[in-house]
Amino acid sequence: MRVAFYAPMKSPNHPVPSGDRLMARLLIRALELGGHQVDVASEFRAYASTPEAAAALEPAIGAELERLRLRWKSGPRPELWFCYHPYYKSPDPFGPAISAEFAIPYVTAEASYAAKRDRTGWAASQKLVGEAITRAAVNISFTDRDQAGLVAAFPQARLAGLKPFIDTTHFERVSTVPDPCRLMTVAMMRAGDKMESYAMLARALRLIEDRAWTLAVIGDGPMRQEVQALFAGLSGRIEWLGERNAVEIAGLLGRGCIYVWPGCGEAYGLAYLEAQAAGLPVVAQETAGVPDVVEAGVTGLLTPDGDVAAYAEAVAALLDDRQRRDAMGQVARRFVLGERSLAMAAQVLDGILRDNAATGVTR
């Protein structure tokens, strides 16, 4: 099929790395592996930080919608519209209208809806998200939590599941040589949840200074100095590796022994899958969709949300028990390479589309 792909929050071609951009790119590659022809339909960013900012986008949205209509009235039309990650701050302002006008199926992936946002000025955007979800031929959820939320809000919506996945190519080539004291983390350095996670990690590591550990941090960003300040006094144990490419990250992870990242506000965390693919057990918080990528007690340890002491104890437990740590890492690697690869996801995704798209055209 000819697929028009749209990510309203952040285009897959956006210059700033993020989990959203990575998943958008992975979905495009999965669609292409399934034999579909993918076109990024629009680079328009529908994200708005406030309801007022959302209202201010209306003229530009109208112009972009008209551009899309004219384009496909005179040229080859898409056979399906695929929207990645519509939610109240970045609804899809184009797909439902285009799919109705050209009688093509509409599909969402990682759509989310929070009724409480209606009471905070976002009702207009929420309405767009709700209409898109109910209209869709199928809504693809990545986590059990997200799917349960859609079921509760829209019991009539058509749903399917696709577990989070990564491109395992680089990790399949990695020869793991773990340093028994080397903790690893990979994360951007920016305000919000990332900064909160760095702060929690720093507090937890201070509680286990008596253990022999070092921490290698892969990542960079506008708050690099603030992140480094959080680890003041531990500087002799921290290695700041900066931003690295995918091949370098795979190799560096293969030299660690435990992946440590609390994951405050984490939707699910593709970095957890990458770490496991390199043979590292994970220590994270049991929050949101993290249990969909880390199997507690099997491929890692998950601790109560916000409990710094419990998090520190979990890291210490794996540092102290090499046999358990190595066994978890081996299981984690088999899990990701065998069940969460791009190739596996392409098969599942293609099956979802073929099962739903043919009968999913609504007007």
Tab-separated table of C-alpha atoms in Angstrom:
chain	number	residue	atom	x	y	z
A	1	MET	CA	0.000	0.000	0.000
A	2	ARG	CA	0.949	3.633	-0.468
A	3	VAL	CA	1.041	4.958	3.101
A	4	ALA	CA	0.862	8.632	4.046
A	5	PHE	CA	2.769	8.838	7.337
A	6	TYR	CA	2.282	11.741	9.710
A	7	ALA	CA	3.687	12.449	13.179
A	8	PRO	CA	1.994	15.587	14.548
A	9	MET	CA	4.265	15.945	17.587
A	10	LYS	CA	7.614	15.664	15.831
A	11	SER	CA	8.461	14.771	12.259
A	12	PRO	CA	10.743	11.775	11.720
A	13	ASN	CA	12.997	14.290	9.952
A	14	HIS	CA	13.214	16.640	12.956
A	15	PRO	CA	16.850	17.592	13.751
A	16	VAL	CA	16.635	16.968	17.523
A	17	PRO	CA	17.014	13.340	18.686
A	18	SER	CA	14.245	11.938	20.883
A	19	GLY	CA	12.342	8.767	21.574
A	20	ASP	CA	9.419	10.051	19.513
A	21	ARG	CA	11.610	10.704	16.503
A	22	LEU	CA	13.236	7.293	16.818
A	23	MET	CA	9.927	5.442	17.044
A	24	ALA	CA	8.553	7.361	14.057
A	25	ARG	CA	11.571	6.290	12.029
A	26	LEU	CA	11.266	2.702	13.233
A	27	LEU	CA	7.609	2.570	12.224
A	28	ILE	CA	8.450	3.850	8.750
A	29	ARG	CA	11.121	1.182	8.363
A	30	ALA	CA	8.754	-1.502	9.643
A	31	LEU	CA	6.144	-0.433	7.103
A	32	GLU	CA	8.728	-0.508	4.328
A	33	LEU	CA	9.932	-3.970	5.379
A	34	GLY	CA	6.309	-5.056	5.131
A	35	GLY	CA	6.335	-4.042	1.475
A	36	HIS	CA	4.559	-0.702	1.813
A	37	GLN	CA	5.554	2.531	0.087
A	38	VAL	CA	5.816	5.242	2.751
A	39	ASP	CA	5.642	8.986	2.215
A	40	VAL	CA	6.003	11.498	5.054
A	41	ALA	CA	2.836	13.372	4.187
A	42	SER	CA	3.621	16.574	6.073
A	43	GLU	CA	6.387	18.153	8.148
A	44	PHE	CA	3.828	20.365	9.906
A	45	ARG	CA	4.312	20.302	13.690
A	46	ALA	CA	0.910	20.384	15.384
A	47	TYR	CA	2.410	20.428	18.891
A	48	ALA	CA	1.260	23.291	21.094
A	49	SER	CA	2.352	23.908	24.674
A	50	THR	CA	-0.839	25.769	25.642
A	51	PRO	CA	-4.466	25.885	24.435
A	52	GLU	CA	-3.818	29.440	23.240
A	53	ALA	CA	-0.862	28.272	21.155
A	54	ALA	CA	-3.044	25.528	19.699
A	55	ALA	CA	-5.673	28.066	18.628
A	56	ALA	CA	-2.984	30.211	16.999
A	57	LEU	CA	-2.051	27.307	14.717
A	58	GLU	CA	-5.472	27.210	13.039
A	59	PRO	CA	-4.647	29.408	9.993
A	60	ALA	CA	-1.482	27.442	9.218
A	61	ILE	CA	-3.364	24.166	9.659
A	62	GLY	CA	-5.963	25.267	7.144
A	63	ALA	CA	-3.297	26.182	4.593
A	64	GLU	CA	-1.480	22.864	5.026
A	65	LEU	CA	-4.699	20.879	4.711
A	66	GLU	CA	-5.492	22.635	1.456
A	67	ARG	CA	-1.982	21.898	0.172
A	68	LEU	CA	-2.449	18.189	0.867
A	69	ARG	CA	-5.834	18.148	-0.864
A	70	LEU	CA	-4.480	19.819	-3.986
A	71	ARG	CA	-1.464	17.534	-4.068
A	72	TRP	CA	-3.528	14.355	-4.092
A	73	LYS	CA	-6.241	15.655	-6.394
A	74	SER	CA	-3.648	15.961	-9.138
A	75	GLY	CA	-1.248	13.136	-8.247
A	76	PRO	CA	-1.179	9.550	-6.971
A	77	ARG	CA	-3.232	9.264	-3.806
A	78	PRO	CA	-2.246	7.415	-0.660
A	79	GLU	CA	-4.116	4.227	0.122
A	80	LEU	CA	-3.845	4.656	3.897
A	81	TRP	CA	-3.136	7.462	6.365
A	82	PHE	CA	-0.931	6.426	9.317
A	83	CYS	CA	-0.716	8.839	12.252
A	84	TYR	CA	1.883	8.305	14.962
A	85	HIS	CA	1.331	9.583	18.511
A	86	PRO	CA	-1.689	11.900	18.458
A	87	TYR	CA	-2.543	13.279	21.898
A	88	TYR	CA	-4.029	16.435	23.382
A	89	LYS	CA	-1.004	18.666	22.733
A	90	SER	CA	-0.504	17.377	19.188
A	91	PRO	CA	-3.694	16.046	17.608
A	92	ASP	CA	-3.845	15.079	13.953
A	93	PRO	CA	-5.527	18.024	12.149
A	94	PHE	CA	-5.260	16.474	8.679
A	95	GLY	CA	-5.656	12.701	8.615
A	96	PRO	CA	-9.340	12.299	9.487
A	97	ALA	CA	-10.384	14.896	6.901
A	98	ILE	CA	-8.102	13.503	4.190
A	99	SER	CA	-9.137	9.904	4.833
A	100	ALA	CA	-12.824	10.846	4.634
A	101	GLU	CA	-12.399	12.929	1.486
A	102	PHE	CA	-10.368	10.313	-0.386
A	103	ALA	CA	-12.099	7.257	1.145
A	104	ILE	CA	-8.945	5.688	2.553
A	105	PRO	CA	-8.417	3.934	5.914
A	106	TYR	CA	-7.142	5.948	8.847
A	107	VAL	CA	-4.782	4.338	11.392
A	108	THR	CA	-3.246	5.618	14.606
A	109	ALA	CA	-0.280	4.305	16.593
A	110	GLU	CA	0.376	5.272	20.229
A	111	ALA	CA	-2.710	7.446	20.455
A	112	SER	CA	-3.578	8.532	23.986
A	113	TYR	CA	-6.524	10.261	25.603
A	114	ALA	CA	-6.862	11.768	29.086
A	115	ALA	CA	-10.373	12.955	29.963
A	116	LYS	CA	-9.003	15.160	32.761
A	117	ARG	CA	-7.472	17.453	30.119
A	118	ASP	CA	-10.955	18.587	29.093
A	119	ARG	CA	-11.082	20.569	32.343
A	120	THR	CA	-7.783	22.364	31.706
A	121	GLY	CA	-8.584	24.203	28.492
A	122	TRP	CA	-7.768	21.404	26.064
A	123	ALA	CA	-11.310	20.311	25.202
A	124	ALA	CA	-11.050	21.365	21.533
A	125	SER	CA	-7.836	19.401	20.994
A	126	GLN	CA	-9.185	16.464	22.973
A	127	LYS	CA	-12.230	16.378	20.715
A	128	LEU	CA	-9.976	16.039	17.668
A	129	VAL	CA	-8.078	13.172	19.300
A	130	GLY	CA	-11.276	11.398	20.318
A	131	GLU	CA	-12.781	11.720	16.848
A	132	ALA	CA	-9.589	10.351	15.302
A	133	ILE	CA	-9.559	7.353	17.641
A	134	THR	CA	-13.200	6.457	17.027
A	135	ARG	CA	-12.842	6.970	13.284
A	136	ALA	CA	-9.704	4.877	12.898
A	137	ALA	CA	-9.773	1.539	11.141
A	138	VAL	CA	-7.457	0.464	13.965
A	139	ASN	CA	-5.605	2.103	16.844
A	140	ILE	CA	-2.265	0.422	17.537
A	141	SER	CA	-1.130	0.534	21.171
A	142	PHE	CA	2.425	-0.180	22.315
A	143	THR	CA	1.655	-0.829	25.982
A	144	ASP	CA	-1.077	-2.527	27.992
A	145	ARG	CA	-1.545	0.704	29.938
A	146	ASP	CA	-2.244	2.763	26.810
A	147	GLN	CA	-4.623	0.175	25.417
A	148	ALA	CA	-6.555	0.022	28.684
A	149	GLY	CA	-6.880	3.806	28.601
A	150	LEU	CA	-8.346	3.742	25.092
A	151	VAL	CA	-10.760	0.944	26.002
A	152	ALA	CA	-12.009	2.920	28.996
A	153	ALA	CA	-12.500	6.127	27.006
A	154	PHE	CA	-13.700	4.645	23.694
A	155	PRO	CA	-15.060	1.110	24.142
A	156	GLN	CA	-16.244	1.109	20.535
A	157	ALA	CA	-12.794	1.882	19.100
A	158	ARG	CA	-10.942	-0.757	17.095
A	159	LEU	CA	-7.682	-1.719	18.798
A	160	ALA	CA	-4.568	-3.799	18.197
A	161	GLY	CA	-1.281	-4.263	20.040
A	162	LEU	CA	2.308	-3.921	18.853
A	163	LYS	CA	4.956	-4.153	21.544
A	164	PRO	CA	7.793	-1.575	21.482
A	165	PHE	CA	10.706	-2.670	19.300
A	166	ILE	CA	14.121	-1.582	18.064
A	167	ASP	CA	16.453	-2.207	15.157
A	168	THR	CA	18.667	-4.943	16.596
A	169	THR	CA	21.178	-4.989	13.718
A	170	HIS	CA	24.030	-3.281	15.578
A	171	PHE	CA	23.393	-5.279	18.735
A	172	GLU	CA	23.501	-8.623	16.946
A	173	ARG	CA	27.118	-7.830	16.043
A	174	VAL	CA	28.178	-6.771	19.538
A	175	SER	CA	30.505	-9.054	21.460
A	176	THR	CA	29.640	-8.321	25.063
A	177	VAL	CA	32.648	-7.900	27.365
A	178	PRO	CA	31.049	-6.552	30.545
A	179	ASP	CA	33.038	-4.677	33.145
A	180	PRO	CA	31.610	-6.022	36.456
A	181	CYS	CA	31.601	-2.560	38.037
A	182	ARG	CA	30.471	-0.401	35.108
A	183	LEU	CA	26.959	1.007	35.230
A	184	MET	CA	25.556	2.478	32.009
A	185	THR	CA	22.909	5.015	31.100
A	186	VAL	CA	21.852	6.689	27.839
A	187	ALA	CA	19.687	9.808	27.979
A	188	MET	CA	19.340	13.339	26.665
A	189	MET	CA	20.101	16.151	29.092
A	190	ARG	CA	17.061	18.386	29.113
A	191	ALA	CA	14.479	19.794	31.529
A	192	GLY	CA	11.497	17.795	32.730
A	193	ASP	CA	11.403	14.040	33.152
A	194	LYS	CA	14.995	13.553	31.954
A	195	MET	CA	16.338	15.949	34.559
A	196	GLU	CA	14.179	14.340	37.241
A	197	SER	CA	15.563	10.922	36.353
A	198	TYR	CA	19.159	12.152	36.470
A	199	ALA	CA	18.471	13.692	39.891
A	200	MET	CA	16.979	10.464	41.216
A	201	LEU	CA	19.878	8.414	39.844
A	202	ALA	CA	22.414	10.715	41.507
A	203	ARG	CA	20.620	10.440	44.855
A	204	ALA	CA	20.436	6.656	44.583
A	205	LEU	CA	24.109	6.238	43.730
A	206	ARG	CA	25.128	8.325	46.727
A	207	LEU	CA	23.367	5.756	48.907
A	208	ILE	CA	25.644	2.983	47.612
A	209	GLU	CA	28.991	4.753	47.520
A	210	ASP	CA	30.414	1.857	49.523
A	211	ARG	CA	30.083	-0.382	46.450
A	212	ALA	CA	32.731	-0.510	43.732
A	213	TRP	CA	30.969	1.038	40.757
A	214	THR	CA	31.536	3.533	37.973
A	215	LEU	CA	28.896	5.143	35.771
A	216	ALA	CA	29.266	5.820	32.033
A	217	VAL	CA	26.755	8.389	30.739
A	218	ILE	CA	25.966	8.589	27.023
A	219	GLY	CA	24.060	11.714	26.069
A	220	ASP	CA	24.156	15.473	25.828
A	221	GLY	CA	21.801	18.405	25.765
A	222	PRO	CA	21.080	21.944	26.911
A	223	MET	CA	21.262	21.006	30.624
A	224	ARG	CA	24.596	19.202	30.550
A	225	GLN	CA	26.133	21.459	33.228
A	226	GLU	CA	23.122	21.034	35.504
A	227	VAL	CA	23.235	17.245	35.099
A	228	GLN	CA	26.936	17.126	35.877
A	229	ALA	CA	26.351	19.272	38.966
A	230	LEU	CA	23.951	16.633	40.301
A	231	PHE	CA	26.858	14.189	40.499
A	232	ALA	CA	29.243	16.608	42.226
A	233	GLY	CA	31.481	14.700	44.592
A	234	LEU	CA	31.152	11.553	42.512
A	235	SER	CA	33.151	12.963	39.615
A	236	GLY	CA	35.913	10.398	39.905
A	237	ARG	CA	33.370	7.670	39.231
A	238	ILE	CA	31.483	9.263	36.335
A	239	GLU	CA	32.537	9.065	32.699
A	240	TRP	CA	30.772	11.600	30.458
A	241	LEU	CA	30.755	10.136	26.947
A	242	GLY	CA	28.590	12.737	25.191
A	243	GLU	CA	26.279	12.100	22.254
A	244	ARG	CA	27.162	8.990	20.241
A	245	ASN	CA	25.812	7.324	17.114
A	246	ALA	CA	23.884	4.044	17.110
A	247	VAL	CA	26.902	1.841	16.376
A	248	GLU	CA	28.956	3.465	19.138
A	249	ILE	CA	26.110	3.153	21.641
A	250	ALA	CA	25.743	-0.577	20.957
A	251	GLY	CA	29.457	-1.155	21.486
A	252	LEU	CA	29.632	0.947	24.649
A	253	LEU	CA	26.618	-0.764	26.183
A	254	GLY	CA	28.271	-4.116	25.578
A	255	ARG	CA	31.038	-3.073	27.961
A	256	GLY	CA	28.711	-2.357	30.884
A	257	CYS	CA	27.211	-4.638	33.510
A	258	ILE	CA	23.904	-2.957	34.500
A	259	TYR	CA	21.730	-0.362	32.791
A	260	VAL	CA	20.555	2.229	35.327
A	261	TRP	CA	17.870	4.769	34.487
A	262	PRO	CA	14.938	5.488	36.816
A	263	GLY	CA	12.697	6.528	33.925
A	264	CYS	CA	10.606	9.228	35.599
A	265	GLY	CA	7.551	9.834	33.390
A	266	GLU	CA	8.799	7.256	30.877
A	267	ALA	CA	6.194	6.106	28.354
A	268	TYR	CA	8.082	2.829	27.900
A	269	GLY	CA	11.687	3.592	26.935
A	270	LEU	CA	13.377	2.284	23.792
A	271	ALA	CA	16.736	2.714	25.518
A	272	TYR	CA	15.771	-0.103	27.877
A	273	LEU	CA	15.372	-2.409	24.883
A	274	GLU	CA	18.740	-1.308	23.489
A	275	ALA	CA	20.466	-2.002	26.800
A	276	GLN	CA	18.927	-5.460	27.041
A	277	ALA	CA	19.885	-6.202	23.449
A	278	ALA	CA	23.491	-5.539	24.505
A	279	GLY	CA	23.141	-8.049	27.342
A	280	LEU	CA	22.544	-5.666	30.261
A	281	PRO	CA	19.927	-6.237	32.945
A	282	VAL	CA	17.929	-3.078	33.676
A	283	VAL	CA	17.106	-1.310	36.917
A	284	ALA	CA	14.143	1.036	36.422
A	285	GLN	CA	10.976	2.185	38.118
A	286	GLU	CA	7.783	0.205	37.683
A	287	THR	CA	5.921	3.034	36.024
A	288	ALA	CA	3.721	3.633	32.959
A	289	GLY	CA	4.728	1.310	30.113
A	290	VAL	CA	8.140	0.250	31.438
A	291	PRO	CA	6.841	-3.253	32.382
A	292	ASP	CA	6.101	-3.729	28.670
A	293	VAL	CA	9.823	-3.537	27.851
A	294	VAL	CA	11.457	-4.877	31.038
A	295	GLU	CA	10.220	-8.121	32.601
A	296	ALA	CA	10.504	-7.667	36.349
A	297	GLY	CA	12.730	-10.247	38.007
A	298	VAL	CA	13.630	-11.791	34.659
A	299	THR	CA	15.390	-9.195	32.495
A	300	GLY	CA	15.759	-6.546	35.191
A	301	LEU	CA	14.530	-5.143	38.474
A	302	LEU	CA	11.637	-2.670	38.711
A	303	THR	CA	11.173	-0.597	41.865
A	304	PRO	CA	8.236	1.453	43.216
A	305	ASP	CA	7.764	4.831	41.582
A	306	GLY	CA	9.659	7.567	43.429
A	307	ASP	CA	11.327	5.271	45.986
A	308	VAL	CA	15.008	6.301	45.850
A	309	ALA	CA	16.084	3.886	48.583
A	310	ALA	CA	14.452	0.924	46.847
A	311	TYR	CA	16.091	1.925	43.590
A	312	ALA	CA	19.529	2.108	45.230
A	313	GLU	CA	18.987	-1.278	46.874
A	314	ALA	CA	18.095	-2.859	43.520
A	315	VAL	CA	21.274	-1.539	41.876
A	316	ALA	CA	23.334	-2.752	44.835
A	317	ALA	CA	21.684	-6.177	44.727
A	318	LEU	CA	22.782	-6.742	41.138
A	319	LEU	CA	26.256	-5.344	41.761
A	320	ASP	CA	26.629	-7.825	44.618
A	321	ASP	CA	25.343	-10.857	42.701
A	322	ARG	CA	27.276	-11.362	39.492
A	323	GLN	CA	25.685	-14.745	38.748
A	324	ARG	CA	22.179	-13.318	38.877
A	325	ARG	CA	23.219	-10.236	36.951
A	326	ASP	CA	24.834	-12.232	34.156
A	327	ALA	CA	21.872	-14.609	33.920
A	328	MET	CA	19.431	-11.708	33.641
A	329	GLY	CA	21.589	-10.077	30.979
A	330	GLN	CA	21.636	-13.229	28.877
A	331	VAL	CA	17.858	-13.621	29.104
A	332	ALA	CA	17.414	-9.921	28.311
A	333	ARG	CA	19.527	-10.208	25.179
A	334	ARG	CA	17.610	-13.256	23.933
A	335	PHE	CA	14.317	-11.512	24.696
A	336	VAL	CA	15.024	-8.419	22.618
A	337	LEU	CA	16.853	-10.090	19.736
A	338	GLY	CA	14.205	-12.794	19.509
A	339	GLU	CA	10.969	-10.927	20.245
A	340	ARG	CA	11.442	-7.164	19.851
A	341	SER	CA	13.352	-6.793	16.601
A	342	LEU	CA	12.420	-4.555	13.689
A	343	ALA	CA	11.900	-7.633	11.512
A	344	MET	CA	9.434	-9.152	13.971
A	345	ALA	CA	7.587	-5.844	14.331
A	346	ALA	CA	7.305	-5.480	10.551
A	347	GLN	CA	5.481	-8.808	10.342
A	348	VAL	CA	3.090	-7.928	13.166
A	349	LEU	CA	2.411	-4.444	11.813
A	350	ASP	CA	1.768	-5.687	8.294
A	351	GLY	CA	-0.669	-8.257	9.667
A	352	ILE	CA	-2.531	-5.582	11.630
A	353	LEU	CA	-2.896	-3.365	8.588
A	354	ARG	CA	-4.010	-6.162	6.294
A	355	ASP	CA	-6.543	-7.383	8.853
A	356	ASN	CA	-8.049	-3.947	9.402
A	357	ALA	CA	-7.376	-1.615	6.472
A	358	ALA	CA	-9.468	-3.396	3.866
A	359	THR	CA	-12.652	-2.987	5.897
A	360	GLY	CA	-11.677	0.169	7.713
A	361	VAL	CA	-12.847	2.918	5.346
A	362	THR	CA	-15.468	5.141	6.989
A	363	ARG	CA	-17.044	8.357	5.789
